[in-house]
Amino acid sequence: MSAAEVAIGGLLLSVAVGIGGYVYGFGQGKAAEKGRQDSETVQSLTQQIGAHADLIKQSKAVSRDLRRAVSLREQADQKSSQELSHELNATADSRTGCVFPTGVMRGLSAARDRAAQAAADGIGSAVPDAPTSATGVR
């Protein structure tokens, strides 16, 4: 083999190694970029999961508060129904032809006003208590 053939062989070998190195480096760079993008995606998803967990905690608190408000509303409704029933039962024998005593009519009117106010205030607040008369009877 002559020196020229050796030089050409060395040159071809160098070019082949250079091309192989370029292809290998390109593949490594591509894999590194894919890994970086995957890492960003995982980090973004982790943040979203954390945000959703916070939203779940907040919704549980709101749900608990809503159940409490509904319970208070039910208690107030039951109390006012009992009061009305007591008033009506106390004078049941004197009512004929659906004539109600003045006190009951005032109580109904006040209850209607309290219910309208409670409806305007929303479910978060209880129905206002009925006022107590001077004799302590509602």
CSV table of N, CA and C in Angstrom, one decimal:
chain,number,residue,atom,x,y,z
A,1,MET,N,0.8,-1.2,0.0
A,1,MET,CA,0.0,0.0,0.0
A,1,MET,C,0.9,1.2,0.0
A,2,SER,N,0.4,2.1,-0.8
A,2,SER,CA,1.2,3.3,-0.9
A,2,SER,C,0.8,4.3,0.1
A,3,ALA,N,1.6,5.3,0.3
A,3,ALA,CA,1.2,6.4,1.2
A,3,ALA,C,0.0,7.1,0.8
A,4,ALA,N,-0.3,7.2,-0.5
A,4,ALA,CA,-1.5,7.9,-0.9
A,4,ALA,C,-2.7,7.1,-0.6
A,5,GLU,N,-2.6,5.8,-0.7
A,5,GLU,CA,-3.8,4.9,-0.4
A,5,GLU,C,-4.0,5.0,1.1
A,6,VAL,N,-3.0,5.0,1.9
A,6,VAL,CA,-3.1,5.1,3.3
A,6,VAL,C,-3.8,6.4,3.7
A,7,ALA,N,-3.4,7.5,3.1
A,7,ALA,CA,-3.9,8.8,3.4
A,7,ALA,C,-5.4,8.9,3.0
A,8,ILE,N,-5.7,8.3,1.8
A,8,ILE,CA,-7.1,8.3,1.4
A,8,ILE,C,-7.9,7.4,2.4
A,9,GLY,N,-7.4,6.3,2.7
A,9,GLY,CA,-8.1,5.4,3.7
A,9,GLY,C,-8.3,6.1,5.0
A,10,GLY,N,-7.3,6.8,5.5
A,10,GLY,CA,-7.4,7.5,6.7
A,10,GLY,C,-8.4,8.6,6.7
A,11,LEU,N,-8.4,9.3,5.5
A,11,LEU,CA,-9.4,10.4,5.3
A,11,LEU,C,-10.8,9.8,5.3
A,12,LEU,N,-11.0,8.7,4.6
A,12,LEU,CA,-12.4,8.1,4.5
A,12,LEU,C,-12.8,7.6,5.9
A,13,LEU,N,-11.8,7.1,6.6
A,13,LEU,CA,-12.1,6.6,8.0
A,13,LEU,C,-12.5,7.8,8.9
A,14,SER,N,-11.8,8.9,8.7
A,14,SER,CA,-12.1,10.1,9.5
A,14,SER,C,-13.4,10.6,9.2
A,15,VAL,N,-13.8,10.7,7.9
A,15,VAL,CA,-15.1,11.1,7.5
A,15,VAL,C,-16.2,10.2,8.0
A,16,ALA,N,-16.0,8.9,7.9
A,16,ALA,CA,-17.0,8.0,8.4
A,16,ALA,C,-17.1,8.1,9.9
A,17,VAL,N,-16.0,8.2,10.7
A,17,VAL,CA,-16.1,8.4,12.1
A,17,VAL,C,-16.8,9.7,12.4
A,18,GLY,N,-16.5,10.8,11.7
A,18,GLY,CA,-17.1,12.1,11.9
A,18,GLY,C,-18.6,12.0,11.7
A,19,ILE,N,-19.1,11.3,10.6
A,19,ILE,CA,-20.5,11.2,10.3
A,19,ILE,C,-21.2,10.4,11.4
A,20,GLY,N,-20.5,9.3,11.8
A,20,GLY,CA,-21.0,8.4,12.8
A,20,GLY,C,-21.1,9.2,14.1
A,21,GLY,N,-20.1,10.0,14.5
A,21,GLY,CA,-20.2,10.8,15.7
A,21,GLY,C,-21.3,11.9,15.6
A,22,TYR,N,-21.5,12.5,14.4
A,22,TYR,CA,-22.5,13.4,14.3
A,22,TYR,C,-23.9,12.8,14.5
A,23,VAL,N,-24.1,11.6,13.9
A,23,VAL,CA,-25.4,10.9,14.0
A,23,VAL,C,-25.6,10.5,15.5
A,24,TYR,N,-24.6,10.0,16.1
A,24,TYR,CA,-24.7,9.6,17.5
A,24,TYR,C,-25.0,10.8,18.4
A,25,GLY,N,-24.3,11.9,18.2
A,25,GLY,CA,-24.5,13.2,19.0
A,25,GLY,C,-25.9,13.7,18.7
A,26,PHE,N,-26.3,13.7,17.5
A,26,PHE,CA,-27.7,14.2,17.2
A,26,PHE,C,-28.7,13.4,17.9
A,27,GLY,N,-28.6,12.1,17.9
A,27,GLY,CA,-29.5,11.2,18.6
A,27,GLY,C,-29.5,11.4,20.1
A,28,GLN,N,-28.3,11.7,20.7
A,28,GLN,CA,-28.1,11.9,22.1
A,28,GLN,C,-28.8,13.3,22.5
A,29,GLY,N,-28.6,14.3,21.6
A,29,GLY,CA,-29.2,15.6,21.8
A,29,GLY,C,-30.7,15.5,21.7
A,30,LYS,N,-31.2,14.7,20.8
A,30,LYS,CA,-32.7,14.6,20.6
A,30,LYS,C,-33.2,13.9,21.9
A,31,ALA,N,-32.6,12.9,22.4
A,31,ALA,CA,-33.0,12.2,23.6
A,31,ALA,C,-33.0,13.1,24.8
A,32,ALA,N,-31.9,13.9,24.9
A,32,ALA,CA,-31.8,14.8,26.0
A,32,ALA,C,-33.0,15.9,26.0
A,33,GLU,N,-33.3,16.4,24.8
A,33,GLU,CA,-34.4,17.3,24.7
A,33,GLU,C,-35.7,16.7,25.0
A,34,LYS,N,-35.9,15.5,24.6
A,34,LYS,CA,-37.2,14.7,24.9
A,34,LYS,C,-37.3,14.5,26.4
A,35,GLY,N,-36.2,14.2,27.0
A,35,GLY,CA,-36.2,14.1,28.5
A,35,GLY,C,-36.5,15.4,29.2
A,36,ARG,N,-36.0,16.5,28.7
A,36,ARG,CA,-36.3,17.8,29.3
A,36,ARG,C,-37.7,18.1,29.2
A,37,GLN,N,-38.3,17.9,28.0
A,37,GLN,CA,-39.7,18.1,27.8
A,37,GLN,C,-40.6,17.2,28.6
A,38,ASP,N,-40.2,16.0,28.8
A,38,ASP,CA,-41.0,15.1,29.6
A,38,ASP,C,-40.9,15.5,31.1
A,39,SER,N,-39.8,16.0,31.5
A,39,SER,CA,-39.6,16.5,32.9
A,39,SER,C,-40.5,17.7,33.1
A,40,GLU,N,-40.6,18.6,32.2
A,40,GLU,CA,-41.5,19.8,32.3
A,40,GLU,C,-42.9,19.3,32.3
A,41,THR,N,-43.3,18.4,31.5
A,41,THR,CA,-44.7,17.9,31.5
A,41,THR,C,-45.0,17.2,32.9
A,42,VAL,N,-44.1,16.4,33.4
A,42,VAL,CA,-44.4,15.8,34.7
A,42,VAL,C,-44.5,16.9,35.8
A,43,GLN,N,-43.7,17.9,35.7
A,43,GLN,CA,-43.7,19.0,36.7
A,43,GLN,C,-45.1,19.8,36.6
A,44,SER,N,-45.5,20.0,35.4
A,44,SER,CA,-46.8,20.7,35.1
A,44,SER,C,-48.0,19.9,35.6
A,45,LEU,N,-47.9,18.6,35.4
A,45,LEU,CA,-49.0,17.7,35.8
A,45,LEU,C,-49.0,17.6,37.4
A,46,THR,N,-47.9,17.6,38.0
A,46,THR,CA,-47.8,17.6,39.4
A,46,THR,C,-48.4,18.8,40.0
A,47,GLN,N,-48.1,20.0,39.4
A,47,GLN,CA,-48.7,21.2,39.9
A,47,GLN,C,-50.2,21.2,39.7
A,48,GLN,N,-50.7,20.7,38.6
A,48,GLN,CA,-52.1,20.6,38.4
A,48,GLN,C,-52.8,19.7,39.4
A,49,ILE,N,-52.2,18.6,39.7
A,49,ILE,CA,-52.8,17.7,40.7
A,49,ILE,C,-52.8,18.3,42.0
A,50,GLY,N,-51.8,19.1,42.4
A,50,GLY,CA,-51.8,19.8,43.6
A,50,GLY,C,-52.9,20.8,43.7
A,51,ALA,N,-53.1,21.6,42.6
A,51,ALA,CA,-54.2,22.6,42.5
A,51,ALA,C,-55.5,21.9,42.7
A,52,HIS,N,-55.7,20.7,42.0
A,52,HIS,CA,-57.0,20.0,42.1
A,52,HIS,C,-57.2,19.5,43.5
A,53,ALA,N,-56.2,19.1,44.2
A,53,ALA,CA,-56.3,18.6,45.6
A,53,ALA,C,-56.8,19.8,46.5
A,54,ASP,N,-56.2,21.0,46.2
A,54,ASP,CA,-56.7,22.2,47.0
A,54,ASP,C,-58.1,22.5,46.7
A,55,LEU,N,-58.5,22.4,45.5
A,55,LEU,CA,-59.9,22.6,45.1
A,55,LEU,C,-60.9,21.6,45.8
A,56,ILE,N,-60.4,20.4,45.9
A,56,ILE,CA,-61.2,19.3,46.5
A,56,ILE,C,-61.4,19.7,48.0
A,57,LYS,N,-60.3,20.1,48.6
A,57,LYS,CA,-60.4,20.5,50.1
A,57,LYS,C,-61.4,21.7,50.2
A,58,GLN,N,-61.3,22.6,49.3
A,58,GLN,CA,-62.2,23.8,49.4
A,58,GLN,C,-63.6,23.4,49.2
A,59,SER,N,-63.9,22.5,48.2
A,59,SER,CA,-65.2,22.1,48.0
A,59,SER,C,-65.8,21.3,49.1
A,60,LYS,N,-65.0,20.5,49.8
A,60,LYS,CA,-65.4,19.8,51.0
A,60,LYS,C,-65.8,20.7,52.1
A,61,ALA,N,-65.1,21.8,52.3
A,61,ALA,CA,-65.4,22.8,53.3
A,61,ALA,C,-66.7,23.5,53.0
A,62,VAL,N,-66.9,23.9,51.7
A,62,VAL,CA,-68.1,24.6,51.3
A,62,VAL,C,-69.3,23.6,51.4
A,63,SER,N,-69.1,22.4,51.1
A,63,SER,CA,-70.2,21.4,51.2
A,63,SER,C,-70.6,21.2,52.7
A,64,ARG,N,-69.6,21.2,53.6
A,64,ARG,CA,-69.9,21.1,55.0
A,64,ARG,C,-70.7,22.3,55.5
A,65,ASP,N,-70.2,23.5,55.1
A,65,ASP,CA,-70.9,24.7,55.4
A,65,ASP,C,-72.4,24.7,54.9
A,66,LEU,N,-72.5,24.2,53.7
A,66,LEU,CA,-73.9,24.2,53.1
A,66,LEU,C,-74.8,23.2,53.8
A,67,ARG,N,-74.2,22.0,54.2
A,67,ARG,CA,-75.0,21.1,55.0
A,67,ARG,C,-75.4,21.7,56.3
A,68,ARG,N,-74.5,22.4,57.0
A,68,ARG,CA,-74.8,23.1,58.2
A,68,ARG,C,-75.9,24.1,58.0
A,69,ALA,N,-75.8,24.9,57.0
A,69,ALA,CA,-76.8,26.0,56.7
A,69,ALA,C,-78.2,25.3,56.5
A,70,VAL,N,-78.2,24.2,55.7
A,70,VAL,CA,-79.5,23.5,55.4
A,70,VAL,C,-80.0,23.0,56.7
A,71,SER,N,-79.2,22.4,57.6
A,71,SER,CA,-79.7,21.9,58.9
A,71,SER,C,-80.3,23.0,59.7
A,72,LEU,N,-79.6,24.2,59.8
A,72,LEU,CA,-80.1,25.3,60.6
A,72,LEU,C,-81.5,25.8,60.0
A,73,ARG,N,-81.6,25.8,58.7
A,73,ARG,CA,-82.8,26.2,58.0
A,73,ARG,C,-83.9,25.2,58.3
A,74,GLU,N,-83.6,23.9,58.3
A,74,GLU,CA,-84.6,22.9,58.7
A,74,GLU,C,-85.1,23.0,60.1
A,75,GLN,N,-84.1,23.3,61.0
A,75,GLN,CA,-84.5,23.5,62.4
A,75,GLN,C,-85.4,24.7,62.6
A,76,ALA,N,-85.1,25.8,61.9
A,76,ALA,CA,-85.9,27.0,62.0
A,76,ALA,C,-87.3,26.8,61.4
A,77,ASP,N,-87.3,26.1,60.3
A,77,ASP,CA,-88.6,25.8,59.7
A,77,ASP,C,-89.5,24.9,60.6
A,78,GLN,N,-88.8,23.9,61.2
A,78,GLN,CA,-89.6,23.0,62.1
A,78,GLN,C,-90.1,23.8,63.3
A,79,LYS,N,-89.3,24.7,63.9
A,79,LYS,CA,-89.7,25.5,65.0
A,79,LYS,C,-90.9,26.4,64.7
A,80,SER,N,-90.8,27.0,63.5
A,80,SER,CA,-91.9,27.9,63.2
A,80,SER,C,-93.2,27.1,62.9
A,81,SER,N,-93.0,25.9,62.3
A,81,SER,CA,-94.2,25.1,62.0
A,81,SER,C,-94.8,24.6,63.3
A,82,GLN,N,-94.0,24.3,64.3
A,82,GLN,CA,-94.5,23.9,65.6
A,82,GLN,C,-95.2,25.1,66.3
A,83,GLU,N,-94.7,26.2,66.2
A,83,GLU,CA,-95.3,27.4,66.8
A,83,GLU,C,-96.6,27.7,66.2
A,84,LEU,N,-96.7,27.6,64.9
A,84,LEU,CA,-98.0,27.9,64.2
A,84,LEU,C,-99.0,26.8,64.6
A,85,SER,N,-98.5,25.6,64.6
A,85,SER,CA,-99.4,24.5,64.9
A,85,SER,C,-100.0,24.6,66.4
A,86,HIS,N,-99.1,25.0,67.3
A,86,HIS,CA,-99.5,25.3,68.7
A,86,HIS,C,-100.6,26.4,68.7
A,87,GLU,N,-100.3,27.5,68.0
A,87,GLU,CA,-101.3,28.6,68.0
A,87,GLU,C,-102.6,28.1,67.5
A,88,LEU,N,-102.6,27.4,66.4
A,88,LEU,CA,-103.8,27.0,65.7
A,88,LEU,C,-104.6,26.0,66.6
A,89,ASN,N,-103.8,25.1,67.2
A,89,ASN,CA,-104.5,24.1,68.1
A,89,ASN,C,-105.1,24.7,69.3
A,90,ALA,N,-104.5,25.8,69.8
A,90,ALA,CA,-105.0,26.4,71.0
A,90,ALA,C,-106.4,27.0,70.8
A,91,THR,N,-106.7,27.4,69.5
A,91,THR,CA,-107.9,28.1,69.2
A,91,THR,C,-108.8,27.3,68.2
A,92,ALA,N,-108.5,26.0,68.1
A,92,ALA,CA,-109.2,25.2,67.0
A,92,ALA,C,-110.7,25.2,67.3
A,93,ASP,N,-111.1,25.1,68.5
A,93,ASP,CA,-112.6,25.0,68.8
A,93,ASP,C,-113.3,26.3,68.5
A,94,SER,N,-112.6,27.4,68.5
A,94,SER,CA,-113.3,28.7,68.3
A,94,SER,C,-113.3,29.1,66.8
A,95,ARG,N,-112.7,28.4,66.0
A,95,ARG,CA,-112.6,28.7,64.6
A,95,ARG,C,-113.7,28.0,63.8
A,96,THR,N,-114.6,28.7,63.2
A,96,THR,CA,-115.6,28.1,62.3
A,96,THR,C,-115.6,28.9,61.0
A,97,GLY,N,-115.6,28.3,59.9
A,97,GLY,CA,-115.6,29.0,58.7
A,97,GLY,C,-114.3,29.6,58.4
A,98,CYS,N,-113.2,29.0,58.9
A,98,CYS,CA,-111.9,29.5,58.6
A,98,CYS,C,-111.6,30.9,59.1
A,99,VAL,N,-112.2,31.3,60.2
A,99,VAL,CA,-111.9,32.6,60.8
A,99,VAL,C,-110.8,32.4,61.8
A,100,PHE,N,-109.7,33.1,61.6
A,100,PHE,CA,-108.6,33.0,62.5
A,100,PHE,C,-108.5,34.2,63.5
A,101,PRO,N,-108.0,33.9,64.7
A,101,PRO,CA,-107.9,35.1,65.6
A,101,PRO,C,-106.8,36.1,65.1
A,102,THR,N,-107.0,37.3,65.6
A,102,THR,CA,-106.1,38.3,65.1
A,102,THR,C,-104.6,38.0,65.4
A,103,GLY,N,-104.3,37.4,66.5
A,103,GLY,CA,-102.9,37.1,66.9
A,103,GLY,C,-102.3,36.1,65.9
A,104,VAL,N,-103.1,35.1,65.4
A,104,VAL,CA,-102.6,34.1,64.5
A,104,VAL,C,-102.4,34.8,63.1
A,105,MET,N,-103.3,35.7,62.7
A,105,MET,CA,-103.1,36.4,61.5
A,105,MET,C,-101.9,37.3,61.5
A,106,ARG,N,-101.6,38.0,62.7
A,106,ARG,CA,-100.4,38.7,62.8
A,106,ARG,C,-99.2,37.8,62.7
A,107,GLY,N,-99.3,36.7,63.4
A,107,GLY,CA,-98.2,35.7,63.4
A,107,GLY,C,-97.9,35.2,62.0
A,108,LEU,N,-99.0,34.9,61.2
A,108,LEU,CA,-98.8,34.5,59.8
A,108,LEU,C,-98.1,35.6,59.0
A,109,SER,N,-98.6,36.8,59.2
A,109,SER,CA,-98.0,37.9,58.4
A,109,SER,C,-96.6,38.1,58.8
A,110,ALA,N,-96.2,38.0,60.0
A,110,ALA,CA,-94.8,38.2,60.4
A,110,ALA,C,-94.0,37.0,59.9
A,111,ALA,N,-94.6,35.8,59.9
A,111,ALA,CA,-93.8,34.6,59.4
A,111,ALA,C,-93.6,34.8,57.9
A,112,ARG,N,-94.6,35.3,57.2
A,112,ARG,CA,-94.4,35.5,55.8
A,112,ARG,C,-93.3,36.5,55.5
A,113,ASP,N,-93.3,37.6,56.3
A,113,ASP,CA,-92.2,38.6,56.2
A,113,ASP,C,-90.9,38.0,56.5
A,114,ARG,N,-90.8,37.2,57.5
A,114,ARG,CA,-89.5,36.6,57.9
A,114,ARG,C,-89.0,35.6,56.8
A,115,ALA,N,-90.0,34.8,56.2
A,115,ALA,CA,-89.7,33.9,55.2
A,115,ALA,C,-89.2,34.6,53.9
A,116,ALA,N,-89.9,35.7,53.6
A,116,ALA,CA,-89.5,36.5,52.4
A,116,ALA,C,-88.1,37.1,52.6
A,117,GLN,N,-87.8,37.5,53.9
A,117,GLN,CA,-86.4,38.1,54.2
A,117,GLN,C,-85.4,37.0,54.1
A,118,ALA,N,-85.7,35.8,54.6
A,118,ALA,CA,-84.8,34.7,54.6
A,118,ALA,C,-84.5,34.2,53.1
A,119,ALA,N,-85.6,34.2,52.3
A,119,ALA,CA,-85.4,33.9,50.9
A,119,ALA,C,-84.5,34.9,50.2
A,120,ALA,N,-84.7,36.1,50.5
A,120,ALA,CA,-83.9,37.2,49.9
A,120,ALA,C,-82.4,37.1,50.3
A,121,ASP,N,-82.2,36.6,51.6
A,121,ASP,CA,-80.8,36.5,52.1
A,121,ASP,C,-80.1,35.3,51.6
A,122,GLY,N,-80.8,34.3,51.1
A,122,GLY,CA,-80.2,33.1,50.6
A,122,GLY,C,-80.1,32.0,51.7
A,123,ILE,N,-79.6,30.8,51.3
A,123,ILE,CA,-79.6,29.7,52.2
A,123,ILE,C,-78.6,29.8,53.3
A,124,GLY,N,-77.6,30.7,53.2
A,124,GLY,CA,-76.5,30.8,54.1
A,124,GLY,C,-77.0,31.4,55.5
A,125,SER,N,-78.1,32.0,55.5
A,125,SER,CA,-78.6,32.6,56.8
A,125,SER,C,-79.9,32.0,57.3
A,126,ALA,N,-80.1,31.9,58.6
A,126,ALA,CA,-81.3,31.3,59.1
A,126,ALA,C,-82.4,32.3,59.1
A,127,VAL,N,-83.6,31.7,59.2
A,127,VAL,CA,-84.8,32.5,59.2
A,127,VAL,C,-84.8,33.3,60.5
A,128,PRO,N,-85.1,34.6,60.5
A,128,PRO,CA,-85.0,35.5,61.7
A,128,PRO,C,-86.1,34.9,62.7
A,129,ASP,N,-85.7,35.0,64.0
A,129,ASP,CA,-86.6,34.6,65.1
A,129,ASP,C,-87.8,35.5,65.1
A,130,ALA,N,-88.9,34.8,65.6
A,130,ALA,CA,-90.1,35.6,65.7
A,130,ALA,C,-90.0,36.5,67.0
A,131,PRO,N,-90.5,37.7,66.9
A,131,PRO,CA,-90.4,38.6,68.1
A,131,PRO,C,-91.3,38.0,69.2
A,132,THR,N,-90.8,38.3,70.4
A,132,THR,CA,-91.6,37.9,71.6
A,132,THR,C,-92.5,39.0,72.1
A,133,SER,N,-93.7,38.7,72.4
A,133,SER,CA,-94.6,39.8,72.9
A,133,SER,C,-94.3,40.2,74.3
A,134,ALA,N,-95.0,41.2,74.8
A,134,ALA,CA,-94.7,41.7,76.2
A,134,ALA,C,-95.1,40.6,77.2
A,135,THR,N,-96.0,39.7,76.9
A,135,THR,CA,-96.4,38.6,77.8
A,135,THR,C,-95.5,37.4,77.7
A,136,GLY,N,-94.5,37.4,76.8
A,136,GLY,CA,-93.6,36.3,76.6
A,136,GLY,C,-94.1,35.3,75.7
A,137,VAL,N,-95.3,35.5,75.1
A,137,VAL,CA,-95.9,34.6,74.2
A,137,VAL,C,-95.7,35.1,72.8
A,138,ARG,N,-95.4,34.2,71.9
A,138,ARG,CA,-95.2,34.7,70.5
A,138,ARG,C,-96.5,34.7,69.8
